[in-house]
Short mmCIF file of C-alpha atoms in Angstrom, two decimals:
data_model
loop_
_atom_site.label_atom_id
_atom_site.label_comp_id
_atom_site.label_asym_id
_atom_site.label_seq_id
_atom_site.Cartn_x
_atom_site.Cartn_y
_atom_site.Cartn_z
CA MET B 1 144.80 102.04 72.27
CA LEU B 2 141.17 102.84 71.57
CA ARG B 3 139.62 105.78 73.35
CA PRO B 4 136.94 104.69 75.85
CA LEU B 5 133.40 105.62 74.92
CA ALA B 6 133.16 108.11 77.78
CA THR B 7 136.16 110.00 76.39
CA LEU B 8 134.64 110.02 72.94
CA LEU B 9 131.49 111.53 74.36
CA LEU B 10 133.51 114.37 75.88
CA LEU B 11 135.75 115.01 72.89
CA ALA B 12 133.37 114.69 70.00
CA THR B 13 131.21 117.53 68.82
CA PRO B 14 127.65 116.79 70.00
CA ILE B 15 126.18 114.32 67.52
CA ALA B 16 123.19 112.05 67.23
CA ALA B 17 123.22 108.57 68.71
CA ALA B 18 123.46 106.99 65.26
CA GLU B 19 126.49 109.10 64.46
CA LEU B 20 128.11 108.20 67.77
CA GLN B 21 127.57 104.55 66.94
CA ASP B 22 129.26 105.10 63.56
CA LEU B 23 132.20 106.78 65.31
CA GLN B 24 132.61 103.92 67.75
CA GLN B 25 132.41 101.40 64.91
CA LEU B 26 135.09 103.22 62.94
CA LEU B 27 137.54 103.38 65.83
CA GLU B 28 136.99 99.75 66.78
CA ASP B 29 136.73 98.10 63.35
CA LYS B 30 138.32 100.70 61.03
CA SER B 31 135.39 100.14 58.72
CA CYS B 32 132.47 102.51 58.37
CA GLN B 33 131.42 102.77 54.74
CA GLY B 34 128.85 105.50 54.14
CA CYS B 35 128.75 106.39 57.83
CA GLU B 36 127.73 109.78 59.23
CA LEU B 37 130.76 111.44 60.82
CA ASN B 38 130.22 115.11 60.03
CA ASN B 39 132.14 117.36 62.48
CA ALA B 40 133.54 114.34 64.33
CA ASP B 41 136.68 114.77 66.44
CA LEU B 42 139.26 112.31 65.09
CA VAL B 43 142.45 114.16 66.00
CA HIS B 44 145.44 111.77 66.03
CA ALA B 45 143.12 108.84 65.22
CA GLU B 46 144.87 105.66 64.06
CA LEU B 47 142.92 104.75 60.91
CA SER B 48 145.50 103.04 58.71
CA GLY B 49 143.72 101.04 56.02
CA ALA B 50 140.29 102.19 57.19
CA GLN B 51 137.34 101.51 54.90
CA LEU B 52 135.61 104.87 54.56
CA GLN B 53 134.04 104.75 51.12
CA GLN B 54 131.27 107.36 50.80
CA ALA B 55 131.72 108.38 54.44
CA GLN B 56 130.22 111.72 55.43
CA LEU B 57 133.14 113.57 57.02
CA GLN B 58 132.22 117.15 56.27
CA GLY B 59 133.86 119.46 58.80
CA ALA B 60 135.47 116.56 60.66
CA ASN B 61 138.74 117.22 62.51
CA LEU B 62 141.30 114.67 61.33
CA SER B 63 144.38 116.69 62.26
CA ARG B 64 147.48 114.49 62.58
CA ALA B 65 145.34 111.40 61.97
CA THR B 66 146.97 108.35 60.41
CA LEU B 67 145.00 107.39 57.30
CA ARG B 68 147.78 105.54 55.55
CA GLY B 69 146.28 103.32 52.85
CA ALA B 70 142.72 104.26 53.83
CA ASP B 71 139.93 103.89 51.28
CA LEU B 72 138.19 107.27 51.10
CA ARG B 73 136.66 106.94 47.67
CA ASN B 74 133.68 109.25 47.18
CA ALA B 75 133.91 110.43 50.80
CA ASP B 76 132.62 113.90 51.65
CA LEU B 77 135.61 115.75 53.13
CA ARG B 78 134.42 119.28 52.47
CA GLN B 79 135.78 121.69 55.09
CA ALA B 80 137.45 118.77 56.88
CA VAL B 81 140.68 119.51 58.78
CA LEU B 82 143.45 117.13 57.74
CA LEU B 83 146.35 119.28 58.90
CA GLY B 84 149.47 117.11 59.12
CA ALA B 85 147.49 113.92 58.46
CA ASP B 86 149.22 110.87 57.01
CA LEU B 87 147.32 110.14 53.78
CA SER B 88 150.11 108.25 52.08
CA ARG B 89 148.77 105.62 49.68
CA ALA B 90 145.20 106.62 50.56
CA ASP B 91 142.56 106.32 47.84
CA LEU B 92 140.81 109.67 47.52
CA ARG B 93 139.31 109.23 44.08
CA GLY B 94 135.91 110.82 43.86
CA ALA B 95 136.29 112.44 47.28
CA GLN B 96 134.91 115.94 47.77
CA LEU B 97 137.76 118.12 49.05
CA SER B 98 136.41 121.65 48.66
CA GLY B 99 137.68 123.83 51.50
CA SER B 100 139.52 120.97 53.16
CA ASP B 101 142.72 121.75 55.06
CA LEU B 102 145.49 119.46 53.80
CA ARG B 103 148.39 121.63 54.85
CA GLN B 104 151.53 119.73 55.91
CA SER B 105 149.82 116.42 55.14
CA ASP B 106 151.60 113.47 53.54
CA LEU B 107 150.04 112.58 50.18
CA THR B 108 152.86 110.35 48.98
CA GLY B 109 151.40 107.67 46.73
CA ALA B 110 147.83 108.87 47.30
CA LYS B 111 145.29 108.44 44.50
CA LEU B 112 143.54 111.68 43.59
CA ASP B 113 141.39 112.84 40.69
CA PRO B 114 142.93 115.39 38.29
CA GLY B 115 142.62 118.86 39.81
CA ALA B 116 141.22 117.42 43.05
CA LEU B 117 143.16 119.89 45.21
CA SER B 118 142.12 123.00 43.28
CA THR B 119 139.69 124.18 45.97
CA SER B 120 141.55 122.88 49.02
CA HIS B 121 144.40 124.25 51.14
CA TRP B 122 147.50 122.13 50.58
CA GLN B 123 150.47 124.41 51.33
CA GLY B 124 153.36 122.43 52.74
CA ALA B 125 151.86 119.07 51.79
CA GLN B 126 154.36 116.36 50.88
CA GLY B 127 154.21 114.02 47.90
CA VAL B 128 151.41 115.84 46.07
CA PRO B 129 150.66 113.57 43.08
CA THR B 130 151.25 114.87 39.58
CA GLY B 131 147.96 116.05 38.13
CA ALA B 132 146.26 116.70 41.47
CA ASN B 133 146.67 120.44 40.88
CA SER B 134 145.95 122.51 37.82
CA TYR B 135 148.51 124.76 36.17
CA ALA B 136 146.91 127.81 37.81
CA ASP B 137 147.03 126.15 41.24
CA LEU B 138 150.75 125.51 40.91
CA HIS B 139 151.61 128.94 39.56
CA ASN B 140 149.57 130.83 42.11
CA SER B 141 150.83 128.76 45.03
CA GLY B 142 154.32 129.68 43.83
CA VAL B 143 153.35 133.33 43.99
CA GLU B 144 152.05 132.84 47.54
CA GLU B 145 155.34 131.25 48.60
CA ALA B 146 157.34 134.03 46.96
CA LEU B 147 155.34 136.76 48.67
CA LYS B 148 156.23 135.11 51.99
CA GLY B 149 159.90 135.20 51.00
CA ARG B 150 160.13 131.42 50.57
CA HIS B 151 161.84 131.50 47.19
CA PRO B 152 163.19 127.92 47.08
CA GLU B 153 159.63 126.64 47.62
CA ALA B 154 158.31 129.15 45.09
CA GLU B 155 160.84 127.96 42.55
CA GLN B 156 159.65 124.37 42.97
CA ARG B 157 156.02 125.38 42.36
CA PHE B 158 156.91 127.45 39.30
CA SER B 159 158.96 124.56 37.93
CA ALA B 160 155.96 122.27 38.36
CA ALA B 161 153.76 124.84 36.62
CA ILE B 162 156.23 125.04 33.72
CA GLY B 163 156.20 121.25 33.51
CA ARG B 164 152.42 121.40 33.16
CA ARG B 165 152.42 124.27 30.65
CA PRO B 166 155.84 124.88 29.03
CA GLN B 167 154.49 127.74 26.91
CA ALA B 168 153.43 129.76 29.96
CA ALA B 169 155.74 132.76 29.72
CA ILE B 170 154.50 134.15 33.03
CA SER B 171 155.75 131.12 34.95
CA TRP B 172 159.19 131.32 33.33
CA LEU B 173 159.29 134.97 34.38
CA ALA B 174 158.18 134.14 37.92
CA ARG B 175 160.75 131.37 38.30
CA GLY B 176 163.42 133.71 36.99
CA ILE B 177 162.55 136.24 39.68
CA SER B 178 162.64 133.57 42.40
CA ARG B 179 166.00 132.30 41.22
CA GLY B 180 167.34 135.83 41.09
CA GLU B 181 166.11 136.46 44.62
CA GLN B 182 168.22 133.48 45.67
CA GLY B 183 171.31 135.02 44.08
CA ARG B 184 171.40 132.57 41.14
CA GLU B 185 171.71 135.17 38.41
CA LEU B 186 172.78 132.99 35.48
CA GLU B 187 169.88 130.58 35.95
CA ALA B 188 167.57 133.55 36.38
CA ALA B 189 168.87 135.07 33.16
CA ALA B 190 168.09 131.87 31.25
CA ASP B 191 164.51 131.89 32.57
CA LEU B 192 164.00 135.55 31.70
CA GLN B 193 165.34 134.96 28.21
CA GLN B 194 162.93 132.06 27.69
CA ALA B 195 160.06 134.17 29.01
CA GLY B 196 161.08 136.88 26.54
CA ARG B 197 160.98 134.43 23.65
CA LEU B 198 157.48 133.31 24.57
CA TYR B 199 156.20 136.85 25.04
CA ARG B 200 157.68 137.80 21.66
CA GLN B 201 155.88 134.87 20.06
CA GLY B 202 152.67 136.28 21.49
CA GLY B 203 153.35 139.70 20.01
CA ASN B 204 154.41 141.43 23.23
CA ASP B 205 157.68 142.82 21.88
CA ASP B 206 158.04 145.59 24.47
CA LEU B 207 158.04 143.19 27.41
CA ALA B 208 160.25 140.76 25.52
CA ASP B 209 162.80 143.54 24.94
CA GLN B 210 162.74 144.44 28.64
CA LEU B 211 163.33 140.83 29.66
CA ASP B 212 166.12 140.36 27.13
CA LYS B 213 167.83 143.45 28.51
CA ALA B 214 167.44 142.23 32.10
CA ALA B 215 168.80 138.80 31.19
CA GLN B 216 171.84 140.39 29.52
CA GLN B 217 172.51 142.56 32.56
CA LEU B 218 172.51 139.47 34.77
CA ARG B 219 174.92 137.65 32.48
CA ASP B 220 177.25 140.64 32.25
CA ASN B 221 177.31 141.33 35.98
CA PRO B 222 176.59 138.11 37.88
CA LYS B 223 176.84 138.38 41.64
CA LYS B 224 178.12 135.73 43.94
CA PRO B 225 175.26 133.46 45.10
CA ASN B 226 174.74 135.16 48.45
CA GLY B 227 170.96 135.09 48.39
CA ASN B 228 170.60 138.84 47.89
CA GLY B 229 167.84 139.51 45.39
CA TRP B 230 168.03 141.72 42.35
CA GLY B 231 164.29 142.12 41.70
CA SER B 232 164.17 145.72 42.91
CA ALA B 233 167.20 146.77 40.89
CA ILE B 234 166.24 145.27 37.53
CA LEU B 235 162.51 144.59 37.38
CA GLY B 236 161.11 147.23 39.68
CA GLY B 237 160.55 145.23 42.85
CA ALA B 238 160.04 141.50 43.17
CA ALA B 239 157.19 141.70 45.69
CA GLY B 240 155.20 144.08 43.53
CA LEU B 241 155.78 141.91 40.50
CA PHE B 242 154.60 138.76 42.23
CA LYS B 243 151.36 140.47 43.22
CA GLN B 244 150.77 141.17 39.54
CA LEU B 245 151.82 137.70 38.37
CA ALA B 246 149.23 135.73 40.35
CA PRO B 247 145.93 136.73 38.71
CA TYR B 248 147.06 136.21 35.13
CA ALA B 249 147.33 132.45 35.50
CA LEU B 250 143.62 132.32 36.30
CA LYS B 251 142.57 133.95 33.03
CA LEU B 252 142.09 132.28 29.68
CA MET B 253 144.73 134.03 27.62
CA GLY B 254 146.81 133.16 24.60
CA PRO B 255 150.05 131.18 25.02
CA GLY B 256 152.13 134.27 24.36
CA LEU B 257 150.55 136.08 27.29
CA LEU B 258 150.47 133.19 29.68
#
């Protein structure tokens, strides 16, 4: 059911009459191409299939809004709040997403430009399309998850980063730590060994030797998968390591170092 105009006047951030007219048009017709909706209150709005090409939605609150299949091409969504929004199958090509909050949103089947989410907040988002994040985004989000103790989620992000850049030794190392923290020592050992190979190819023999030794220790003395981590015992503390692993993915370094 559409909100009455009086309610909209109370809920919306104070806006000009023209903007209020755009807001009313959107909610009634689900079509407002190029309209001015900056800072508008659209929490829980039902906007499935809405036509919002080139709409100005900077700072708008679209938390929990339903935008399934909406056309948001070239829309300005900078600093917009889309927390928990349903953006499945939405077309976001050309949209400006810098600083937008897409946490816990559903992006299944959404169309996004390559690297479109690099400057947005998308932790916990579902169905993030392949290519929407850069290698560094994926690796560093994995580090963030690991520092919060969410190692299964961290492992998924590191796996995605490895898929994007298989020669990135640092991501193999990070995934190995996450797997080890979950008590999966043999899988962790395989990751550490691969990281060692890549570091050795880059001329970092000392680190490669350390990783080879750690991998062998894990194979020789595997623990039962009880979720107890081994980072502190073998690699000097998982949390400290993760804090060091994050910045490297942002630097332009040779394949043997990254």
